[in-house]
Amino acid sequence: MKKILNTPEGYVNDMLAGIYAAHADMVRPVGDNLRCYQTAHKTPGKVAIITGGGSGHLPLFLGYVGKGILDGCAVGGVFQSPSAEEIYEITKAVDNGAGVLYLFGNYSGDILNFEMAGELADMDGIKTCILVGNDDVASAAKGSESVRRGVAGIFFMYKCAGAKADEMASLEDVKALAEKVGSRVRTMGFALSPCIIPEVGHPNFTVGEDQISIGMGIHGEPGIRVAPMLTAQEIAKEALDAILLDMPFGPSEQAAVLINGLGSTPLDELYILYNEVAKILKQRGIDVFKVWVGEFATSMEMAGASVSVLRLDDEIKALLSKPAHTPFYSNPQLED
Amino acid sequence: MKKILNTPEGYVNDMLAGIYAAHADMVRPVGDNLRCYQTAHKTPGKVAIITGGGSGHLPLFLGYVGKGILDGCAVGGVFQSPSAEEIYEITKAVDNGAGVLYLFGNYSGDILNFEMAGELADMDGIKTCILVGNDDVASAAKGSESVRRGVAGIFFMYKCAGAKADEMASLEDVKALAEKVGSRVRTMGFALSPCIIPEVGHPNFTVGEDQISIGMGIHGEPGIRVAPMLTAQEIAKEALDAILLDMPFGPSEQAAVLINGLGSTPLDELYILYNEVAKILKQRGIDVFKVWVGEFATSMEMAGASVSVLRLDDEIKALLSKPAHTPFYSNPQLED
């Protein structure tokens, strides 16, 4: 294992200390606990949105805390759930009096801890509700959406829910909107190499030298199959075949697309992949409203990419276009 | 070699086609030549700024073309200079009648071709001038600055020169400002692994399993030495010792810092490195005005990082803070 760090045990807290040092104007810890991460900008009366999950996925999860998007994040160890106590501490810190939406990926440890935190908050009179992202089409068959894993597509839920909360919508309305977005996003991922958890020191799995793991999860969960390496064109086709079969588009419905790098895949390759995705969407008569290409949900130095497609309506388009700004992500003003 | 592509020969043009497909509202090719890359937003009377260089470094170079920063980029093959003809075509396309600054890294092939393009433009009555970035302290000793390579620190020259041009400054003033910024930025890089040029198919060099190459260039040019792997603290110290010896800070002078990932190094590690950089700067009494952490100048999937430090004055601080927006980089409005 060759990583830029001081000690494997210090990996998460040293990273957090660096983030707070770099971006003190935008984010801060709750009290002394670096793993309780909150925005520096509170808006009285606004629904707050908290996410959380294991470290090792930057900019997921904490990178979406900032203006116009999320309010707090509970930061776990690498690939580990944050604790219920941490989520509860953040809940008290970011609540603006309008309730708190817990929005995170569909992983059992996270669900347990967010549920416990919600019970603690309830005793303080803070209303919370839970919504999970489950966009990974490769992780369970159609009809079993509730057990699908959450991956990069949660970005769209964050962005739209944050914009909706900024409109001073109620907790119920923010949740309903995020739920709608979640029901309209699908992701398919492809891994070319594993990553190394610092405290483990070696890869937890391997991908053969000339192989691609289709549908692998962001913690190395098994995918649909392992195949000989595919071309960009073949990867795009495989992703869109799965996504569009699972979620057909109606006539004249537009898409937003996210091409996400898993960590060590160069931007060059992500754009080569998008070029093929764009060709296929055009062939299928689906107009692309907006595209994001880059690293949005990684697995440290894992190589590979995922393709997410969001089926738009007018409300979602408007919310996607609203400005947002965090240390890791900026959506400029429309007039820029 | 395992990369997401169709053919090694199509790597650059397929990448460019993907970028144009994704960001047609912001950038476009000049005519049919994808490698002649220009902003979609022209401002009559504004000095235009063109950069260029080999592919394989995204977001360098083309990623800085957009609003408030650069106007065009000549895109070469992977690690190859663009042609003089391409630079000339872009020059004609982006000139707003106020002259064109050629601002790029200090590499002999690029210099030759930008010089030839300038001669062609001169015959058309378009005034051009050349300025190179040479921020890599590891590439030549103090006193031999003119032969130092340009690396990630050129980002600061782009940002400030672009903001200065936006103020409708003259070509001479934009160049003088960029020169001042260039004289105040130093970078030191560290490589942990090589990268693979698609058309070559194997790494051009190796870094031992437990080794770090200190001062290695972004094309794998030899650095100062190869050492057993260092801790984040040791890397930060080695970088800042070299940078601050070469460019001492006066009392109460502030710094801007760029922690740049070379490609496959996770953001986590870059922030761990920044945390150590911040501690050392604090010890030395240097206040940090602003920090950028992420991938700004890569070598495809090379692992490693670089530390750039910019010595600020009031003019540079103001220009750094101006908004800019490209498909790859956003500096939000100050009021955001």
PDB file of C-alpha atoms in Angstrom, chain B residues 73-318:
ATOM      1  CA  CYS B  73      -6.492  26.133 -26.292  1.00  0.00           C
ATOM      2  CA  ALA B  74      -4.491  24.204 -28.862  1.00  0.00           C
ATOM      3  CA  VAL B  75      -4.760  20.533 -27.994  1.00  0.00           C
ATOM      4  CA  GLY B  76      -1.855  18.221 -28.812  1.00  0.00           C
ATOM      5  CA  GLY B  77      -1.674  14.443 -28.800  1.00  0.00           C
ATOM      6  CA  VAL B  78      -0.941  12.800 -25.466  1.00  0.00           C
ATOM      7  CA  PHE B  79       2.176  14.523 -24.112  1.00  0.00           C
ATOM      8  CA  GLN B  80       2.773  16.113 -27.548  1.00  0.00           C
ATOM      9  CA  SER B  81       2.830  19.738 -28.613  1.00  0.00           C
ATOM     10  CA  PRO B  82      -0.040  21.087 -30.719  1.00  0.00           C
ATOM     11  CA  SER B  83       0.915  22.310 -34.190  1.00  0.00           C
ATOM     12  CA  ALA B  84       1.695  25.926 -35.102  1.00  0.00           C
ATOM     13  CA  GLU B  85      -1.141  25.845 -37.644  1.00  0.00           C
ATOM     14  CA  GLU B  86      -3.647  24.899 -34.969  1.00  0.00           C
ATOM     15  CA  ILE B  87      -2.446  27.646 -32.654  1.00  0.00           C
ATOM     16  CA  TYR B  88      -2.689  30.098 -35.543  1.00  0.00           C
ATOM     17  CA  GLU B  89      -6.239  29.029 -36.400  1.00  0.00           C
ATOM     18  CA  ILE B  90      -7.327  29.550 -32.794  1.00  0.00           C
ATOM     19  CA  THR B  91      -5.566  32.905 -32.694  1.00  0.00           C
ATOM     20  CA  LYS B  92      -7.633  34.147 -35.626  1.00  0.00           C
ATOM     21  CA  ALA B  93     -10.813  32.776 -34.090  1.00  0.00           C
ATOM     22  CA  VAL B  94     -10.468  34.249 -30.601  1.00  0.00           C
ATOM     23  CA  ASP B  95      -8.767  37.583 -31.285  1.00  0.00           C
ATOM     24  CA  ASN B  96     -11.081  40.381 -30.196  1.00  0.00           C
ATOM     25  CA  GLY B  97      -8.979  43.108 -31.795  1.00  0.00           C
ATOM     26  CA  ALA B  98      -6.866  43.738 -28.690  1.00  0.00           C
ATOM     27  CA  GLY B  99      -4.121  41.165 -29.227  1.00  0.00           C
ATOM     28  CA  VAL B 100      -3.504  37.672 -27.942  1.00  0.00           C
ATOM     29  CA  LEU B 101      -1.397  36.435 -25.042  1.00  0.00           C
ATOM     30  CA  TYR B 102       0.117  32.974 -25.514  1.00  0.00           C
ATOM     31  CA  LEU B 103       0.459  31.532 -22.016  1.00  0.00           C
ATOM     32  CA  PHE B 104       1.667  27.939 -21.663  1.00  0.00           C
ATOM     33  CA  GLY B 105       4.172  25.668 -19.961  1.00  0.00           C
ATOM     34  CA  ASN B 106       7.916  25.952 -20.546  1.00  0.00           C
ATOM     35  CA  TYR B 107       8.430  23.054 -22.991  1.00  0.00           C
ATOM     36  CA  SER B 108      10.591  23.474 -26.107  1.00  0.00           C
ATOM     37  CA  GLY B 109       8.134  21.956 -28.609  1.00  0.00           C
ATOM     38  CA  ASP B 110       5.345  24.210 -27.408  1.00  0.00           C
ATOM     39  CA  ILE B 111       7.585  27.288 -27.526  1.00  0.00           C
ATOM     40  CA  LEU B 112       8.628  26.576 -31.107  1.00  0.00           C
ATOM     41  CA  ASN B 113       5.060  26.130 -32.284  1.00  0.00           C
ATOM     42  CA  PHE B 114       3.637  29.132 -30.439  1.00  0.00           C
ATOM     43  CA  GLU B 115       6.453  31.262 -31.876  1.00  0.00           C
ATOM     44  CA  MET B 116       5.648  30.112 -35.409  1.00  0.00           C
ATOM     45  CA  ALA B 117       1.945  30.767 -34.841  1.00  0.00           C
ATOM     46  CA  GLY B 118       2.762  34.259 -33.594  1.00  0.00           C
ATOM     47  CA  GLU B 119       4.681  34.967 -36.790  1.00  0.00           C
ATOM     48  CA  LEU B 120       1.732  33.819 -38.891  1.00  0.00           C
ATOM     49  CA  ALA B 121      -0.653  35.950 -36.830  1.00  0.00           C
ATOM     50  CA  ASP B 122       1.665  38.949 -37.170  1.00  0.00           C
ATOM     51  CA  MET B 123       1.270  38.763 -40.963  1.00  0.00           C
ATOM     52  CA  ASP B 124      -2.476  39.074 -40.394  1.00  0.00           C
ATOM     53  CA  GLY B 125      -1.945  42.107 -38.191  1.00  0.00           C
ATOM     54  CA  ILE B 126      -2.815  40.279 -34.974  1.00  0.00           C
ATOM     55  CA  LYS B 127      -0.488  41.245 -32.163  1.00  0.00           C
ATOM     56  CA  THR B 128       0.646  38.339 -29.975  1.00  0.00           C
ATOM     57  CA  CYS B 129       3.117  37.844 -27.186  1.00  0.00           C
ATOM     58  CA  ILE B 130       4.437  34.783 -25.401  1.00  0.00           C
ATOM     59  CA  LEU B 131       4.744  33.999 -21.724  1.00  0.00           C
ATOM     60  CA  VAL B 132       5.644  30.617 -20.251  1.00  0.00           C
ATOM     61  CA  GLY B 133       4.937  29.123 -16.856  1.00  0.00           C
ATOM     62  CA  ASN B 134       8.067  27.766 -15.153  1.00  0.00           C
ATOM     63  CA  ASP B 135       7.011  27.108 -11.585  1.00  0.00           C
ATOM     64  CA  ASP B 136       8.649  23.702 -10.988  1.00  0.00           C
ATOM     65  CA  VAL B 137      11.394  24.360  -8.406  1.00  0.00           C
ATOM     66  CA  ALA B 138      12.615  20.777  -8.709  1.00  0.00           C
ATOM     67  CA  SER B 139      13.479  21.094 -12.392  1.00  0.00           C
ATOM     68  CA  ALA B 140      16.404  23.530 -12.183  1.00  0.00           C
ATOM     69  CA  ALA B 141      18.383  25.377  -9.538  1.00  0.00           C
ATOM     70  CA  LYS B 142      17.774  28.938  -8.376  1.00  0.00           C
ATOM     71  CA  GLY B 143      19.309  31.276 -10.934  1.00  0.00           C
ATOM     72  CA  SER B 144      18.240  28.961 -13.768  1.00  0.00           C
ATOM     73  CA  GLU B 145      14.534  29.766 -13.531  1.00  0.00           C
ATOM     74  CA  SER B 146      14.265  30.196 -17.303  1.00  0.00           C
ATOM     75  CA  VAL B 147      14.790  26.474 -17.877  1.00  0.00           C
ATOM     76  CA  ARG B 148      12.360  25.315 -15.226  1.00  0.00           C
ATOM     77  CA  ARG B 149       9.350  23.313 -16.384  1.00  0.00           C
ATOM     78  CA  GLY B 150       5.819  24.613 -16.086  1.00  0.00           C
ATOM     79  CA  VAL B 151       3.475  22.532 -13.945  1.00  0.00           C
ATOM     80  CA  ALA B 152       0.323  23.068 -11.881  1.00  0.00           C
ATOM     81  CA  GLY B 153       1.196  26.611 -10.757  1.00  0.00           C
ATOM     82  CA  ILE B 154       0.263  27.914 -14.197  1.00  0.00           C
ATOM     83  CA  PHE B 155      -3.330  27.728 -12.912  1.00  0.00           C
ATOM     84  CA  PHE B 156      -2.673  30.895 -10.898  1.00  0.00           C
ATOM     85  CA  MET B 157      -1.298  32.657 -13.988  1.00  0.00           C
ATOM     86  CA  TYR B 158      -4.373  31.673 -15.984  1.00  0.00           C
ATOM     87  CA  LYS B 159      -6.792  32.779 -13.289  1.00  0.00           C
ATOM     88  CA  CYS B 160      -5.209  36.175 -12.694  1.00  0.00           C
ATOM     89  CA  ALA B 161      -4.431  36.936 -16.340  1.00  0.00           C
ATOM     90  CA  GLY B 162      -7.988  36.045 -17.296  1.00  0.00           C
ATOM     91  CA  ALA B 163      -9.423  38.342 -14.645  1.00  0.00           C
ATOM     92  CA  LYS B 164      -7.052  41.137 -15.710  1.00  0.00           C
ATOM     93  CA  ALA B 165      -8.065  40.751 -19.367  1.00  0.00           C
ATOM     94  CA  ASP B 166     -11.708  40.897 -18.261  1.00  0.00           C
ATOM     95  CA  GLU B 167     -10.972  44.340 -16.832  1.00  0.00           C
ATOM     96  CA  MET B 168     -10.152  45.337 -20.427  1.00  0.00           C
ATOM     97  CA  ALA B 169      -6.476  45.837 -19.631  1.00  0.00           C
ATOM     98  CA  SER B 170      -4.047  46.137 -22.548  1.00  0.00           C
ATOM     99  CA  LEU B 171      -2.032  43.189 -23.873  1.00  0.00           C
ATOM    100  CA  GLU B 172       1.088  44.645 -22.254  1.00  0.00           C
ATOM    101  CA  ASP B 173      -0.654  44.969 -18.896  1.00  0.00           C
ATOM    102  CA  VAL B 174      -2.153  41.472 -19.015  1.00  0.00           C
ATOM    103  CA  LYS B 175       1.243  40.036 -19.863  1.00  0.00           C
ATOM    104  CA  ALA B 176       2.981  42.052 -17.123  1.00  0.00           C
ATOM    105  CA  LEU B 177       0.445  40.877 -14.562  1.00  0.00           C
ATOM    106  CA  ALA B 178       0.779  37.239 -15.621  1.00  0.00           C
ATOM    107  CA  GLU B 179       4.560  37.618 -15.466  1.00  0.00           C
ATOM    108  CA  LYS B 180       4.296  38.967 -11.939  1.00  0.00           C
ATOM    109  CA  VAL B 181       2.120  36.037 -10.881  1.00  0.00           C
ATOM    110  CA  GLY B 182       4.513  33.607 -12.552  1.00  0.00           C
ATOM    111  CA  SER B 183       7.456  35.109 -10.675  1.00  0.00           C
ATOM    112  CA  ARG B 184       5.616  34.534  -7.389  1.00  0.00           C
ATOM    113  CA  VAL B 185       4.537  30.913  -7.762  1.00  0.00           C
ATOM    114  CA  ARG B 186       6.554  27.791  -7.047  1.00  0.00           C
ATOM    115  CA  THR B 187       5.557  24.129  -7.283  1.00  0.00           C
ATOM    116  CA  MET B 188       7.086  20.882  -6.082  1.00  0.00           C
ATOM    117  CA  GLY B 189       5.702  17.526  -7.211  1.00  0.00           C
ATOM    118  CA  PHE B 190       5.909  13.936  -6.006  1.00  0.00           C
ATOM    119  CA  ALA B 191       5.093  10.853  -8.067  1.00  0.00           C
ATOM    120  CA  LEU B 192       4.122   7.479  -6.630  1.00  0.00           C
ATOM    121  CA  SER B 193       3.328   5.632  -9.838  1.00  0.00           C
ATOM    122  CA  PRO B 194       3.677   6.123 -13.590  1.00  0.00           C
ATOM    123  CA  CYS B 195       0.998   6.523 -16.248  1.00  0.00           C
ATOM    124  CA  ILE B 196       0.493   4.867 -19.615  1.00  0.00           C
ATOM    125  CA  ILE B 197       0.364   6.738 -22.912  1.00  0.00           C
ATOM    126  CA  PRO B 198      -2.493   5.000 -24.779  1.00  0.00           C
ATOM    127  CA  GLU B 199      -0.600   4.588 -28.036  1.00  0.00           C
ATOM    128  CA  VAL B 200       2.441   3.199 -26.203  1.00  0.00           C
ATOM    129  CA  GLY B 201       0.491   0.770 -24.029  1.00  0.00           C
ATOM    130  CA  HIS B 202       2.925   0.409 -21.134  1.00  0.00           C
ATOM    131  CA  PRO B 203       4.455   2.782 -18.563  1.00  0.00           C
ATOM    132  CA  ASN B 204       7.443   4.815 -19.767  1.00  0.00           C
ATOM    133  CA  PHE B 205       9.068   4.600 -16.349  1.00  0.00           C
ATOM    134  CA  THR B 206       8.506   2.926 -13.005  1.00  0.00           C
ATOM    135  CA  VAL B 207       8.482   4.009  -9.379  1.00  0.00           C
ATOM    136  CA  GLY B 208       9.410   1.228  -6.954  1.00  0.00           C
ATOM    137  CA  GLU B 209       6.697  -0.363  -4.816  1.00  0.00           C
ATOM    138  CA  ASP B 210       7.809   1.435  -1.653  1.00  0.00           C
ATOM    139  CA  GLN B 211       9.325   4.494  -3.277  1.00  0.00           C
ATOM    140  CA  ILE B 212       8.439   8.084  -4.036  1.00  0.00           C
ATOM    141  CA  SER B 213       9.982  10.136  -6.817  1.00  0.00           C
ATOM    142  CA  ILE B 214      10.580  13.634  -5.462  1.00  0.00           C
ATOM    143  CA  GLY B 215      10.385  16.429  -7.987  1.00  0.00           C
ATOM    144  CA  MET B 216       9.327  14.235 -10.906  1.00  0.00           C
ATOM    145  CA  GLY B 217       7.777  16.168 -13.827  1.00  0.00           C
ATOM    146  CA  ILE B 218       4.266  15.583 -15.117  1.00  0.00           C
ATOM    147  CA  HIS B 219       5.589  13.577 -18.084  1.00  0.00           C
ATOM    148  CA  GLY B 220       7.805  11.490 -15.832  1.00  0.00           C
ATOM    149  CA  GLU B 221      10.859  13.715 -16.211  1.00  0.00           C
ATOM    150  CA  PRO B 222      13.429  12.787 -13.551  1.00  0.00           C
ATOM    151  CA  GLY B 223      13.166  14.671 -10.286  1.00  0.00           C
ATOM    152  CA  ILE B 224      15.625  15.413  -7.513  1.00  0.00           C
ATOM    153  CA  ARG B 225      15.804  11.942  -6.078  1.00  0.00           C
ATOM    154  CA  VAL B 226      13.951   8.705  -5.470  1.00  0.00           C
ATOM    155  CA  ALA B 227      13.414   7.937  -1.788  1.00  0.00           C
ATOM    156  CA  PRO B 228      11.668   5.364   0.365  1.00  0.00           C
ATOM    157  CA  MET B 229       8.000   6.346   0.684  1.00  0.00           C
ATOM    158  CA  LEU B 230       7.492   9.426   2.871  1.00  0.00           C
ATOM    159  CA  THR B 231       4.685  10.333   5.254  1.00  0.00           C
ATOM    160  CA  ALA B 232       2.338  13.196   4.426  1.00  0.00           C
ATOM    161  CA  GLN B 233       4.175  15.288   6.998  1.00  0.00           C
ATOM    162  CA  GLU B 234       7.531  14.572   5.364  1.00  0.00           C
ATOM    163  CA  ILE B 235       6.187  15.324   1.887  1.00  0.00           C
ATOM    164  CA  ALA B 236       4.775  18.659   3.060  1.00  0.00           C
ATOM    165  CA  LYS B 237       8.052  19.579   4.733  1.00  0.00           C
ATOM    166  CA  GLU B 238      10.145  18.637   1.715  1.00  0.00           C
ATOM    167  CA  ALA B 239       7.881  20.648  -0.606  1.00  0.00           C
ATOM    168  CA  LEU B 240       7.746  23.751   1.569  1.00  0.00           C
ATOM    169  CA  ASP B 241      11.450  23.670   2.411  1.00  0.00           C
ATOM    170  CA  ALA B 242      12.241  23.769  -1.300  1.00  0.00           C
ATOM    171  CA  ILE B 243       9.588  26.331  -2.196  1.00  0.00           C
ATOM    172  CA  LEU B 244      10.208  28.766   0.656  1.00  0.00           C
ATOM    173  CA  LEU B 245      13.995  28.586   0.277  1.00  0.00           C
ATOM    174  CA  ASP B 246      13.569  29.468  -3.383  1.00  0.00           C
ATOM    175  CA  MET B 247      10.944  32.151  -2.720  1.00  0.00           C
ATOM    176  CA  PRO B 248      11.110  33.590   0.807  1.00  0.00           C
ATOM    177  CA  PHE B 249       8.042  35.409   2.115  1.00  0.00           C
ATOM    178  CA  GLY B 250       8.318  38.910   3.528  1.00  0.00           C
ATOM    179  CA  PRO B 251       6.682  39.779   6.852  1.00  0.00           C
ATOM    180  CA  SER B 252       2.861  39.727   6.660  1.00  0.00           C
ATOM    181  CA  GLU B 253       2.776  38.497   3.067  1.00  0.00           C
ATOM    182  CA  GLN B 254      -0.063  36.043   2.469  1.00  0.00           C
ATOM    183  CA  ALA B 255      -0.101  32.842   0.411  1.00  0.00           C
ATOM    184  CA  ALA B 256      -2.501  31.048  -1.886  1.00  0.00           C
ATOM    185  CA  VAL B 257      -1.977  27.292  -1.971  1.00  0.00           C
ATOM    186  CA  LEU B 258      -2.807  24.673  -4.572  1.00  0.00           C
ATOM    187  CA  ILE B 259      -2.673  20.992  -3.633  1.00  0.00           C
ATOM    188  CA  ASN B 260      -2.900  19.203  -6.952  1.00  0.00           C
ATOM    189  CA  GLY B 261      -3.558  15.516  -7.507  1.00  0.00           C
ATOM    190  CA  LEU B 262      -1.677  13.910 -10.397  1.00  0.00           C
ATOM    191  CA  GLY B 263      -4.520  11.585 -11.328  1.00  0.00           C
ATOM    192  CA  SER B 264      -5.205   8.525  -9.221  1.00  0.00           C
ATOM    193  CA  THR B 265      -4.478   9.963  -5.787  1.00  0.00           C
ATOM    194  CA  PRO B 266      -7.747  10.227  -3.813  1.00  0.00           C
ATOM    195  CA  LEU B 267      -8.967  13.601  -2.613  1.00  0.00           C
ATOM    196  CA  ASP B 268      -8.667  12.195   0.930  1.00  0.00           C
ATOM    197  CA  GLU B 269      -4.883  12.041   0.558  1.00  0.00           C
ATOM    198  CA  LEU B 270      -4.698  15.540  -0.913  1.00  0.00           C
ATOM    199  CA  TYR B 271      -6.480  16.931   2.138  1.00  0.00           C
ATOM    200  CA  ILE B 272      -4.231  14.923   4.476  1.00  0.00           C
ATOM    201  CA  LEU B 273      -1.311  16.558   2.671  1.00  0.00           C
ATOM    202  CA  TYR B 274      -2.890  20.006   2.900  1.00  0.00           C
ATOM    203  CA  ASN B 275      -3.367  19.545   6.632  1.00  0.00           C
ATOM    204  CA  GLU B 276       0.408  19.156   7.009  1.00  0.00           C
ATOM    205  CA  VAL B 277       1.111  22.048   4.623  1.00  0.00           C
ATOM    206  CA  ALA B 278      -1.191  24.285   6.658  1.00  0.00           C
ATOM    207  CA  LYS B 279       0.579  23.388   9.905  1.00  0.00           C
ATOM    208  CA  ILE B 280       4.013  24.225   8.500  1.00  0.00           C
ATOM    209  CA  LEU B 281       2.857  27.509   6.965  1.00  0.00           C
ATOM    210  CA  LYS B 282       1.338  28.463  10.298  1.00  0.00           C
ATOM    211  CA  GLN B 283       4.598  27.632  12.080  1.00  0.00           C
ATOM    212  CA  ARG B 284       6.416  29.874   9.639  1.00  0.00           C
ATOM    213  CA  GLY B 285       3.984  32.716  10.194  1.00  0.00           C
ATOM    214  CA  ILE B 286       2.546  32.647   6.672  1.00  0.00           C
ATOM    215  CA  ASP B 287      -1.185  33.313   6.523  1.00  0.00           C
ATOM    216  CA  VAL B 288      -3.148  31.401   3.871  1.00  0.00           C
ATOM    217  CA  PHE B 289      -5.627  33.552   1.963  1.00  0.00           C
ATOM    218  CA  LYS B 290      -7.186  30.811  -0.146  1.00  0.00           C
ATOM    219  CA  VAL B 291      -6.655  27.135  -0.907  1.00  0.00           C
ATOM    220  CA  TRP B 292      -7.479  24.948  -3.870  1.00  0.00           C
ATOM    221  CA  VAL B 293      -7.390  21.170  -3.437  1.00  0.00           C
ATOM    222  CA  GLY B 294      -8.150  18.785  -6.280  1.00  0.00           C
ATOM    223  CA  GLU B 295      -7.029  17.796  -9.750  1.00  0.00           C
ATOM    224  CA  PHE B 296      -5.801  20.813 -11.684  1.00  0.00           C
ATOM    225  CA  ALA B 297      -2.928  19.369 -13.738  1.00  0.00           C
ATOM    226  CA  THR B 298      -2.760  15.594 -14.011  1.00  0.00           C
ATOM    227  CA  SER B 299      -0.839  12.909 -15.842  1.00  0.00           C
ATOM    228  CA  MET B 300      -3.750  10.588 -16.545  1.00  0.00           C
ATOM    229  CA  GLU B 301      -3.621   7.841 -13.912  1.00  0.00           C
ATOM    230  CA  MET B 302      -0.279   8.808 -12.363  1.00  0.00           C
ATOM    231  CA  ALA B 303      -0.397   8.704  -8.540  1.00  0.00           C
ATOM    232  CA  GLY B 304       1.113  11.579  -6.612  1.00  0.00           C
ATOM    233  CA  ALA B 305       0.578  15.222  -5.871  1.00  0.00           C
ATOM    234  CA  SER B 306       2.135  18.632  -6.125  1.00  0.00           C
ATOM    235  CA  VAL B 307       2.192  21.587  -3.782  1.00  0.00           C
ATOM    236  CA  SER B 308       2.084  25.091  -5.277  1.00  0.00           C
ATOM    237  CA  VAL B 309       2.482  28.274  -3.269  1.00  0.00           C
ATOM    238  CA  LEU B 310       1.698  31.739  -4.611  1.00  0.00           C
ATOM    239  CA  ARG B 311       3.064  34.804  -2.843  1.00  0.00           C
ATOM    240  CA  LEU B 312       0.224  37.328  -2.877  1.00  0.00           C
ATOM    241  CA  ASP B 313      -0.127  41.057  -3.174  1.00  0.00           C
ATOM    242  CA  ASP B 314      -3.352  43.065  -3.129  1.00  0.00           C
ATOM    243  CA  GLU B 315      -3.758  43.054  -6.905  1.00  0.00           C
ATOM    244  CA  ILE B 316      -3.294  39.294  -7.163  1.00  0.00           C
ATOM    245  CA  LYS B 317      -5.720  38.686  -4.286  1.00  0.00           C
ATOM    246  CA  ALA B 318      -8.383  40.753  -5.998  1.00  0.00           C
TER     247      ALA B 318
END
